[in-house]
Tab-separated table of C-alpha atoms in Angstrom:
chain	number	residue	atom	x	y	z
B	1	UNK	CA	47.397	62.014	-2.293
B	2	UNK	CA	43.892	60.917	-1.375
B	3	UNK	CA	42.005	62.440	-4.243
B	4	UNK	CA	42.892	62.912	-7.965
B	5	UNK	CA	40.556	65.253	-9.765
B	6	UNK	CA	40.733	65.518	-13.630
B	7	UNK	CA	38.976	68.327	-15.421
B	8	UNK	CA	38.573	69.141	-19.144
B	9	UNK	CA	39.338	72.833	-18.861
B	10	UNK	CA	40.863	75.335	-16.385
B	11	UNK	CA	37.671	76.845	-15.168
B	12	UNK	CA	36.312	73.403	-14.417
B	13	UNK	CA	39.570	72.531	-12.586
B	14	UNK	CA	39.083	75.473	-10.271
B	15	UNK	CA	35.389	74.774	-9.738
B	16	UNK	CA	36.111	71.103	-8.826
B	17	UNK	CA	39.057	71.936	-6.617
B	18	UNK	CA	37.786	74.849	-4.559
B	19	UNK	CA	35.616	72.737	-2.138
B	20	UNK	CA	38.868	70.979	-1.052
B	21	UNK	CA	40.777	74.218	-0.580
B	22	UNK	CA	40.537	74.287	3.217
B	23	UNK	CA	42.119	70.856	3.349
B	24	UNK	CA	44.986	71.254	0.922
B	25	UNK	CA	44.902	71.072	-2.936
B	26	UNK	CA	47.621	71.246	-5.459
B	27	UNK	CA	46.446	72.665	-8.890
B	28	UNK	CA	48.214	71.779	-12.169
B	29	UNK	CA	46.937	74.209	-14.778
B	30	UNK	CA	47.651	72.007	-17.806
B	31	UNK	CA	48.558	68.405	-18.402
B	32	UNK	CA	48.614	66.433	-21.691
B	33	UNK	CA	48.816	63.015	-20.335
B	34	UNK	CA	50.644	60.851	-17.798
B	35	UNK	CA	54.072	61.784	-19.203
B	36	UNK	CA	53.567	65.357	-17.919
B	37	UNK	CA	53.198	63.979	-14.340
B	38	UNK	CA	56.439	62.047	-14.299
B	39	UNK	CA	58.505	63.195	-11.315
B	40	UNK	CA	55.578	65.007	-9.720
B	41	UNK	CA	55.194	64.271	-6.023
B	42	UNK	CA	52.000	66.013	-4.734
B	43	UNK	CA	52.468	67.508	-1.350
B	44	UNK	CA	48.741	67.945	-0.716
B	45	UNK	CA	45.938	65.421	-0.208
B	46	UNK	CA	44.148	66.576	-3.365
B	47	UNK	CA	45.702	66.914	-6.883
B	48	UNK	CA	43.550	68.828	-9.365
B	49	UNK	CA	44.704	68.461	-13.037
B	50	UNK	CA	43.520	70.319	-16.112
B	51	UNK	CA	43.802	67.745	-18.857
B	52	UNK	CA	42.790	70.377	-21.543
B	53	UNK	CA	40.442	68.094	-23.338
B	54	UNK	CA	37.335	70.166	-23.880
B	55	UNK	CA	38.069	70.951	-27.501
B	56	UNK	CA	39.969	67.795	-28.448
B	57	UNK	CA	38.595	64.837	-30.378
B	58	UNK	CA	37.150	61.985	-28.365
B	59	UNK	CA	40.071	59.589	-28.938
B	60	UNK	CA	42.700	62.024	-27.678
B	61	UNK	CA	40.446	63.074	-24.747
B	62	UNK	CA	40.079	59.502	-23.711
B	63	UNK	CA	43.828	58.882	-24.001
B	64	UNK	CA	44.799	61.775	-21.760
B	65	UNK	CA	42.242	60.802	-19.081
B	66	UNK	CA	43.318	57.142	-19.250
B	67	UNK	CA	47.022	58.052	-18.728
B	68	UNK	CA	46.374	60.521	-15.891
B	69	UNK	CA	44.033	58.129	-14.118
B	70	UNK	CA	46.583	55.289	-14.480
B	71	UNK	CA	49.282	57.466	-13.053
B	72	UNK	CA	47.072	58.569	-10.146
B	73	UNK	CA	46.143	55.045	-9.051
B	74	UNK	CA	49.780	53.931	-9.384
B	75	UNK	CA	50.595	56.832	-6.927
B	76	UNK	CA	48.047	55.790	-4.378
B	77	UNK	CA	44.922	57.830	-5.136
B	78	UNK	CA	41.938	56.112	-3.476
B	79	UNK	CA	39.384	58.395	-5.000
B	80	UNK	CA	39.529	59.451	-8.654
B	81	UNK	CA	37.134	62.139	-9.826
B	82	UNK	CA	36.383	63.120	-13.436
B	83	UNK	CA	35.130	66.666	-13.183
B	84	UNK	CA	32.434	67.158	-15.835
B	85	UNK	CA	30.528	70.256	-16.975
B	86	UNK	CA	27.236	70.657	-15.298
B	87	UNK	CA	25.590	71.451	-18.667
B	88	UNK	CA	27.067	68.246	-20.121
B	89	UNK	CA	29.489	69.925	-22.636
B	90	UNK	CA	32.648	68.281	-23.759
B	91	UNK	CA	33.720	64.666	-24.464
B	92	UNK	CA	32.073	63.319	-21.319
B	93	UNK	CA	31.437	59.732	-22.511
B	94	UNK	CA	34.895	59.277	-24.066
B	95	UNK	CA	36.571	60.570	-20.898
B	96	UNK	CA	34.541	58.331	-18.587
B	97	UNK	CA	35.443	55.333	-20.788
B	98	UNK	CA	39.095	56.390	-20.635
B	99	UNK	CA	38.759	56.628	-16.872
B	100	UNK	CA	37.663	52.968	-16.664
B	101	UNK	CA	40.514	51.871	-18.968
B	102	UNK	CA	43.042	53.777	-16.778
B	103	UNK	CA	41.746	52.053	-13.694
B	104	UNK	CA	41.863	48.680	-15.315
B	105	UNK	CA	38.100	48.197	-15.211
B	106	UNK	CA	35.306	48.903	-12.729
B	107	UNK	CA	32.351	51.242	-12.600
B	108	UNK	CA	32.373	55.094	-12.962
B	109	UNK	CA	29.631	56.461	-10.672
B	110	UNK	CA	28.471	59.587	-12.595
B	111	UNK	CA	26.423	62.106	-10.551
B	112	UNK	CA	26.060	65.065	-12.848
B	113	UNK	CA	23.658	67.097	-10.558
B	114	UNK	CA	24.652	70.401	-8.921
B	115	UNK	CA	21.476	71.204	-6.923
B	116	UNK	CA	22.866	74.407	-5.354
B	117	UNK	CA	23.231	75.923	-8.780
B	118	UNK	CA	19.848	74.655	-10.064
B	119	UNK	CA	21.259	71.643	-12.009
B	120	UNK	CA	19.484	68.337	-11.143
B	121	UNK	CA	19.016	64.993	-12.778
B	122	UNK	CA	15.562	63.503	-12.719
B	123	UNK	CA	14.517	60.299	-14.500
B	124	UNK	CA	17.823	60.402	-16.365
B	125	UNK	CA	17.324	63.983	-17.730
B	126	UNK	CA	19.533	66.884	-16.848
B	127	UNK	CA	17.604	70.047	-15.918
B	128	UNK	CA	18.877	73.615	-15.428
B	129	UNK	CA	16.511	75.683	-13.281
B	130	UNK	CA	13.650	73.259	-14.069
B	131	UNK	CA	14.239	73.258	-17.900
B	132	UNK	CA	15.821	70.320	-19.831
B	133	UNK	CA	19.401	71.477	-20.564
B	134	UNK	CA	19.099	71.336	-24.345
B	135	UNK	CA	16.204	73.843	-24.157
B	136	UNK	CA	18.246	76.389	-22.169
B	137	UNK	CA	20.922	78.884	-23.184
B	138	UNK	CA	23.361	75.907	-23.366
B	139	UNK	CA	21.412	74.602	-26.323
B	140	UNK	CA	22.063	77.922	-28.020
B	141	UNK	CA	25.821	77.965	-27.540
B	142	UNK	CA	27.496	78.849	-30.846
B	143	UNK	CA	30.596	76.660	-30.165
B	144	UNK	CA	29.336	73.830	-28.043
B	145	UNK	CA	25.516	73.551	-28.301
B	146	UNK	CA	23.989	70.918	-26.036
B	147	UNK	CA	21.418	69.219	-28.226
B	148	UNK	CA	20.394	66.377	-25.890
B	149	UNK	CA	19.048	66.388	-22.282
B	150	UNK	CA	19.124	62.711	-21.400
B	151	UNK	CA	22.509	62.022	-19.809
B	152	UNK	CA	22.842	58.395	-20.844
B	153	UNK	CA	22.212	59.333	-24.475
B	154	UNK	CA	24.973	61.836	-24.446
B	155	UNK	CA	27.375	59.375	-22.712
B	156	UNK	CA	26.456	56.383	-24.936
B	157	UNK	CA	27.035	58.519	-28.077
B	158	UNK	CA	30.648	58.945	-27.027
B	159	UNK	CA	31.420	55.675	-25.118
B	160	UNK	CA	30.838	52.638	-27.361
B	161	UNK	CA	32.651	49.934	-25.506
B	162	UNK	CA	31.056	50.018	-22.000
B	163	UNK	CA	27.636	49.400	-20.530
B	164	UNK	CA	25.620	52.403	-19.299
B	165	UNK	CA	23.054	52.215	-16.552
B	166	UNK	CA	20.510	54.780	-15.332
B	167	UNK	CA	20.088	54.721	-11.518
B	168	UNK	CA	16.913	56.333	-10.130
B	169	UNK	CA	16.557	57.875	-6.701
B	170	UNK	CA	15.080	54.665	-5.276
B	171	UNK	CA	17.558	52.275	-6.943
B	172	UNK	CA	20.669	50.915	-5.225
B	173	UNK	CA	24.159	51.922	-6.236
B	174	UNK	CA	25.744	49.878	-8.966
B	175	UNK	CA	28.550	48.647	-6.699
B	176	UNK	CA	30.585	45.916	-8.437
B	177	UNK	CA	29.177	46.688	-11.872
B	178	UNK	CA	31.312	47.261	-14.930
B	179	UNK	CA	30.580	50.351	-16.952
B	180	UNK	CA	29.023	53.856	-16.301
B	181	UNK	CA	26.233	54.335	-13.833
B	182	UNK	CA	24.288	57.638	-14.281
B	183	UNK	CA	22.583	58.687	-11.025
B	184	UNK	CA	19.478	60.819	-10.431
B	185	UNK	CA	19.904	63.504	-7.766
B	186	UNK	CA	17.594	66.343	-6.817
B	187	UNK	CA	19.253	67.638	-3.681
B	188	UNK	CA	22.667	67.946	-2.020
B	189	UNK	CA	21.716	65.191	0.272
B	190	UNK	CA	21.050	62.916	-2.676
B	191	UNK	CA	24.556	63.557	-3.996
B	192	UNK	CA	26.171	63.116	-0.568
B	193	UNK	CA	24.420	59.840	0.132
B	194	UNK	CA	25.391	58.369	-3.236
B	195	UNK	CA	28.972	59.414	-2.693
B	196	UNK	CA	29.101	57.957	0.822
B	197	UNK	CA	27.745	54.615	-0.342
B	198	UNK	CA	30.288	54.343	-3.219
B	199	UNK	CA	33.224	55.262	-0.931
B	200	UNK	CA	32.264	52.769	1.701
B	201	UNK	CA	32.158	49.884	-0.823
B	202	UNK	CA	35.062	50.744	-3.145
B	203	UNK	CA	38.794	50.149	-2.638
B	204	UNK	CA	39.492	52.807	-5.273
B	205	UNK	CA	36.373	54.848	-6.050
B	206	UNK	CA	35.784	56.141	-9.521
B	207	UNK	CA	33.330	59.114	-9.447
B	208	UNK	CA	32.292	61.722	-11.997
B	209	UNK	CA	30.323	64.871	-11.674
B	210	UNK	CA	30.605	68.709	-11.298
B	211	UNK	CA	31.401	70.984	-8.386
B	212	UNK	CA	28.424	69.599	-6.396
B	213	UNK	CA	30.176	66.204	-6.307
B	214	UNK	CA	33.428	67.798	-5.060
B	215	UNK	CA	31.537	69.578	-2.197
B	216	UNK	CA	30.017	66.249	-1.087
B	217	UNK	CA	33.391	64.431	-1.256
B	218	UNK	CA	35.085	67.189	0.739
B	219	UNK	CA	32.544	66.870	3.490
B	220	UNK	CA	32.774	63.088	3.612
B	221	UNK	CA	36.493	62.644	3.285
B	222	UNK	CA	37.869	65.485	5.338
B	223	UNK	CA	36.127	65.525	8.749
B	224	UNK	CA	32.641	66.601	7.629
B	225	UNK	CA	31.560	69.776	9.316
B	226	UNK	CA	34.874	70.665	10.827
B	227	UNK	CA	36.297	72.729	7.914
B	228	UNK	CA	36.389	76.482	8.089
B	229	UNK	CA	32.989	78.059	7.368
B	230	UNK	CA	34.648	81.241	6.070
B	231	UNK	CA	37.942	82.028	4.234
B	232	UNK	CA	40.368	83.696	6.472
B	233	UNK	CA	43.043	84.876	3.939
B	234	UNK	CA	45.364	87.754	4.636
B	235	UNK	CA	44.987	90.457	2.025
B	236	UNK	CA	47.528	92.969	3.034
B	237	UNK	CA	48.297	93.929	-0.589
B	238	UNK	CA	44.895	93.316	-1.886
B	239	UNK	CA	43.526	95.738	-4.479
B	240	UNK	CA	39.695	95.216	-4.635
B	241	UNK	CA	39.312	97.098	-8.004
B	242	UNK	CA	38.367	94.410	-10.366
B	243	UNK	CA	38.975	94.058	-14.125
B	244	UNK	CA	36.469	91.813	-15.868
B	245	UNK	CA	37.690	90.025	-19.021
B	246	UNK	CA	34.541	88.454	-20.435
B	247	UNK	CA	35.201	85.894	-23.164
B	248	UNK	CA	31.989	83.964	-22.688
B	249	UNK	CA	29.253	84.263	-25.349
B	250	UNK	CA	26.659	82.921	-22.986
B	251	UNK	CA	23.653	85.320	-22.694
B	252	UNK	CA	23.951	85.200	-18.876
B	253	UNK	CA	27.450	86.599	-19.163
B	254	UNK	CA	26.282	89.335	-21.599
B	255	UNK	CA	23.623	90.309	-19.174
B	256	UNK	CA	26.182	90.591	-16.358
B	257	UNK	CA	28.387	92.824	-18.402
B	258	UNK	CA	25.500	95.047	-19.420
B	259	UNK	CA	24.220	95.398	-15.846
B	260	UNK	CA	27.732	96.492	-14.619
B	261	UNK	CA	27.983	98.980	-17.427
B	262	UNK	CA	24.454	100.345	-16.675
B	263	UNK	CA	25.553	100.863	-13.056
B	264	UNK	CA	28.652	102.935	-13.888
B	265	UNK	CA	31.416	100.414	-14.842
B	266	UNK	CA	33.557	101.744	-17.679
B	267	UNK	CA	33.865	99.405	-20.687
B	268	UNK	CA	36.881	100.074	-22.839
B	269	UNK	CA	36.189	98.600	-26.292
B	270	UNK	CA	38.686	96.232	-27.823
B	271	UNK	CA	38.993	96.474	-31.639
B	272	UNK	CA	38.329	93.426	-33.758
B	273	UNK	CA	42.002	92.934	-34.447
B	274	UNK	CA	42.682	92.593	-30.681
B	275	UNK	CA	40.446	89.492	-30.754
B	276	UNK	CA	41.589	87.825	-33.919
B	277	UNK	CA	45.138	89.046	-34.635
B	278	UNK	CA	47.877	87.693	-32.189
B	279	UNK	CA	50.185	90.489	-33.404
B	280	UNK	CA	47.877	93.308	-32.251
B	281	UNK	CA	49.275	93.287	-28.697
B	282	UNK	CA	52.657	94.463	-30.070
B	283	UNK	CA	51.188	97.532	-31.823
B	284	UNK	CA	51.173	101.138	-30.736
B	285	UNK	CA	47.404	101.018	-30.580
B	286	UNK	CA	47.637	98.138	-28.159
B	287	UNK	CA	50.189	100.036	-25.929
B	288	UNK	CA	47.810	103.044	-25.781
B	289	UNK	CA	44.802	100.823	-25.086
B	290	UNK	CA	46.543	99.056	-22.231
B	291	UNK	CA	47.859	102.293	-20.637
B	292	UNK	CA	44.466	103.850	-20.720
B	293	UNK	CA	42.713	100.707	-19.464
B	294	UNK	CA	45.104	100.337	-16.476
B	295	UNK	CA	44.368	103.897	-15.532
B	296	UNK	CA	40.666	103.109	-15.612
B	297	UNK	CA	41.163	99.915	-13.670
B	298	UNK	CA	43.126	101.761	-11.018
B	299	UNK	CA	40.389	104.377	-10.472
B	300	UNK	CA	37.158	102.356	-10.984
B	301	UNK	CA	35.690	99.558	-8.731
B	302	UNK	CA	34.693	97.455	-11.840
B	303	UNK	CA	36.062	97.740	-15.332
B	304	UNK	CA	34.487	95.551	-17.984
B	305	UNK	CA	36.061	94.262	-21.256
B	306	UNK	CA	32.921	92.837	-22.757
B	307	UNK	CA	33.640	90.346	-25.585
B	308	UNK	CA	30.346	88.499	-25.283
B	309	UNK	CA	29.153	89.514	-28.728
B	310	UNK	CA	28.784	86.659	-31.171
B	311	UNK	CA	30.939	86.631	-34.317
B	312	UNK	CA	28.928	86.288	-37.451
B	313	UNK	CA	29.988	84.916	-40.798
B	314	UNK	CA	29.485	88.309	-42.322
B	315	UNK	CA	31.653	90.075	-39.735
B	316	UNK	CA	34.528	87.633	-40.164
B	317	UNK	CA	34.450	87.543	-43.907
B	318	UNK	CA	34.137	91.339	-43.973
B	319	UNK	CA	37.451	91.510	-42.055
B	320	UNK	CA	39.153	89.573	-44.744
B	321	UNK	CA	39.400	86.326	-42.790
B	322	UNK	CA	38.018	82.872	-43.560
B	323	UNK	CA	35.069	81.746	-41.511
B	324	UNK	CA	36.030	78.740	-39.380
B	325	UNK	CA	34.304	78.262	-36.052
B	326	UNK	CA	37.051	76.278	-34.364
B	327	UNK	CA	39.771	78.601	-35.698
B	328	UNK	CA	37.889	81.675	-34.534
B	329	UNK	CA	37.353	80.219	-31.070
B	330	UNK	CA	41.051	79.447	-30.770
B	331	UNK	CA	42.148	82.804	-32.059
B	332	UNK	CA	39.868	84.735	-29.773
B	333	UNK	CA	41.058	82.753	-26.756
B	334	UNK	CA	44.657	83.275	-27.604
B	335	UNK	CA	44.337	87.026	-28.298
B	336	UNK	CA	42.211	87.777	-25.292
B	337	UNK	CA	44.512	85.742	-23.026
B	338	UNK	CA	47.518	87.744	-24.347
B	339	UNK	CA	45.774	91.114	-23.801
B	340	UNK	CA	44.879	90.088	-20.244
B	341	UNK	CA	48.503	89.140	-19.509
B	342	UNK	CA	49.749	92.578	-20.813
B	343	UNK	CA	47.212	94.392	-18.666
B	344	UNK	CA	48.097	92.413	-15.565
B	345	UNK	CA	51.764	92.972	-16.019
B	346	UNK	CA	51.243	96.679	-16.488
B	347	UNK	CA	49.040	96.894	-13.373
B	348	UNK	CA	51.105	94.924	-10.810
B	349	UNK	CA	49.183	93.891	-7.671
B	350	UNK	CA	45.689	93.351	-8.933
B	351	UNK	CA	42.399	91.481	-9.092
B	352	UNK	CA	41.154	90.218	-12.470
B	353	UNK	CA	38.020	88.174	-13.150
B	354	UNK	CA	38.244	85.996	-16.257
B	355	UNK	CA	35.217	84.243	-17.871
B	356	UNK	CA	36.034	81.565	-20.345
B	357	UNK	CA	38.224	78.630	-19.544
B	358	UNK	CA	40.181	78.916	-22.805
B	359	UNK	CA	41.027	82.584	-22.171
B	360	UNK	CA	42.032	81.804	-18.615
B	361	UNK	CA	44.325	79.069	-19.865
B	362	UNK	CA	46.024	81.231	-22.432
B	363	UNK	CA	46.315	84.098	-19.918
B	364	UNK	CA	48.188	81.900	-17.460
B	365	UNK	CA	50.360	80.506	-20.362
B	366	UNK	CA	51.347	84.013	-21.336
B	367	UNK	CA	52.206	84.753	-17.687
B	368	UNK	CA	54.292	81.568	-17.506
B	369	UNK	CA	52.138	80.089	-14.722
B	370	UNK	CA	51.639	76.276	-14.578
B	371	UNK	CA	50.750	75.924	-10.904
B	372	UNK	CA	48.879	78.141	-8.520
B	373	UNK	CA	47.079	78.311	-5.226
B	374	UNK	CA	43.328	78.439	-4.675
B	375	UNK	CA	42.203	80.859	-1.969
B	376	UNK	CA	38.522	79.953	-1.923
B	377	UNK	CA	35.025	80.763	-3.097
B	378	UNK	CA	33.979	84.414	-2.354
B	379	UNK	CA	30.550	83.731	-3.860
B	380	UNK	CA	28.927	80.461	-4.891
B	381	UNK	CA	30.531	79.183	-8.054
B	382	UNK	CA	33.074	81.947	-8.164
B	383	UNK	CA	36.689	80.878	-7.407
B	384	UNK	CA	39.548	83.087	-6.342
B	385	UNK	CA	43.116	81.890	-6.803
B	386	UNK	CA	46.503	83.689	-6.718
B	387	UNK	CA	49.994	83.575	-8.111
B	388	UNK	CA	53.123	85.824	-7.919
B	389	UNK	CA	54.737	87.474	-10.906
B	390	UNK	CA	57.764	89.746	-10.771
B	391	UNK	CA	57.080	90.651	-7.231
B	392	UNK	CA	53.339	91.353	-7.786
B	393	UNK	CA	50.496	89.357	-6.286
B	394	UNK	CA	47.825	88.556	-8.863
B	395	UNK	CA	44.488	87.405	-7.657
B	396	UNK	CA	42.504	85.628	-10.374
B	397	UNK	CA	38.769	85.164	-10.070
B	398	UNK	CA	37.109	82.627	-12.398
B	399	UNK	CA	33.552	81.581	-13.069
B	400	UNK	CA	31.826	79.643	-15.783
B	401	UNK	CA	29.728	81.712	-18.182
B	402	UNK	CA	26.248	80.353	-17.741
B	403	UNK	CA	25.210	81.210	-14.279
B	404	UNK	CA	24.912	84.010	-11.720
B	405	UNK	CA	22.591	87.024	-11.206
B	406	UNK	CA	22.993	90.033	-13.425
B	407	UNK	CA	24.512	92.050	-10.549
B	408	UNK	CA	27.275	89.496	-9.881
B	409	UNK	CA	30.231	91.691	-10.816
B	410	UNK	CA	29.025	94.583	-8.658
B	411	UNK	CA	28.028	92.547	-5.699
B	412	UNK	CA	31.330	90.595	-5.838
B	413	UNK	CA	33.448	93.758	-6.013
B	414	UNK	CA	31.517	95.258	-3.162
B	415	UNK	CA	32.185	92.244	-0.990
B	416	UNK	CA	35.873	92.256	-1.892
B	417	UNK	CA	36.192	95.954	-1.073
B	418	UNK	CA	34.472	95.520	2.239
B	419	UNK	CA	36.714	92.611	3.261
B	420	UNK	CA	39.924	94.311	1.976
B	421	UNK	CA	39.304	97.023	4.452
B	422	UNK	CA	39.427	94.382	7.215
B	423	UNK	CA	42.524	92.720	5.751
B	424	UNK	CA	40.718	89.346	5.327
B	425	UNK	CA	38.409	87.723	2.799
B	426	UNK	CA	35.446	86.197	4.558
């Protein structure tokens, strides 16, 4: 194992792991600390672990990261990466502090930029498409609003026992320092140069950042420029008809669902109970819904289950339930994951796109999947993986909610259909 990558949710795990796919990556879909790794002997140079910390408190998040990092270093990892959200959501500061503790000290080199996706860090502030992140759709998130744009402010509010440094474009790397160094980066070259400098001067490098960091590391560590430029994956049993399970409430996701429906994609409507009542999947109503949706899925290039509407206090209380944001988030993720699993089992060989890391996690849990294989990245920021279940091959596509053009579902399916006819995904 050369690289240990630790993410806070499953979508982030895939995003961080996919740049390493051509070189060999083992993905663990959930891990609650070092004890879950006992006996694991990774057979690939990269181990990507979902620590499931996005919605935990800071203390437990730090503990999990600390134990996983300690285990990784004991097992020879020479590069440890904390995959972070490019919009700075989650317990970033606490997890970076836990990373330092697990390594027994040192400096975490935090490069939060992802220039290819419009995320850059300038003068210590995180921008999304030229706008400070707290002023974008991420600041309007009903569950995890980002209220601050300066990276070091977010980190310091969660990491109280370490020093935090801002490193400008013209400043030298904080090699040998103790604490967390937050780096500016405006281009992919900026990210790559910072990574290269840290790797050259560190016996065991501690790095943090989003998928842009993983891309730079893959180029540097694994024979830069010699990896496959395309994905040559055999798709003999590949069904390009795609079911979209949208569990993201981001406005970008809502626009993508609306665009697909405006261009002919059917959109079966899930009742409220399907999203809030775990027992709904066992009802006759659910059986009928699943049967009809599978028929639609089989005959339509794109089928959309749009759950991007925002739950209001009035809607929840009107249904006889108590308003509790965290309980609602958890219930929706569990219910939609369960519905997705029922649909996939009924379909057999299939392709399903899941938006929302919590829903993706519960879907795999209901399918009994703890490890899977990453195929690659059919579009930028869109990850395809696969697993087998009862003789069927299930190809899972995942993406974070807050990016992509409105026509993403349509253009992705058209590309998959075109390549399926050739028997490969390129």
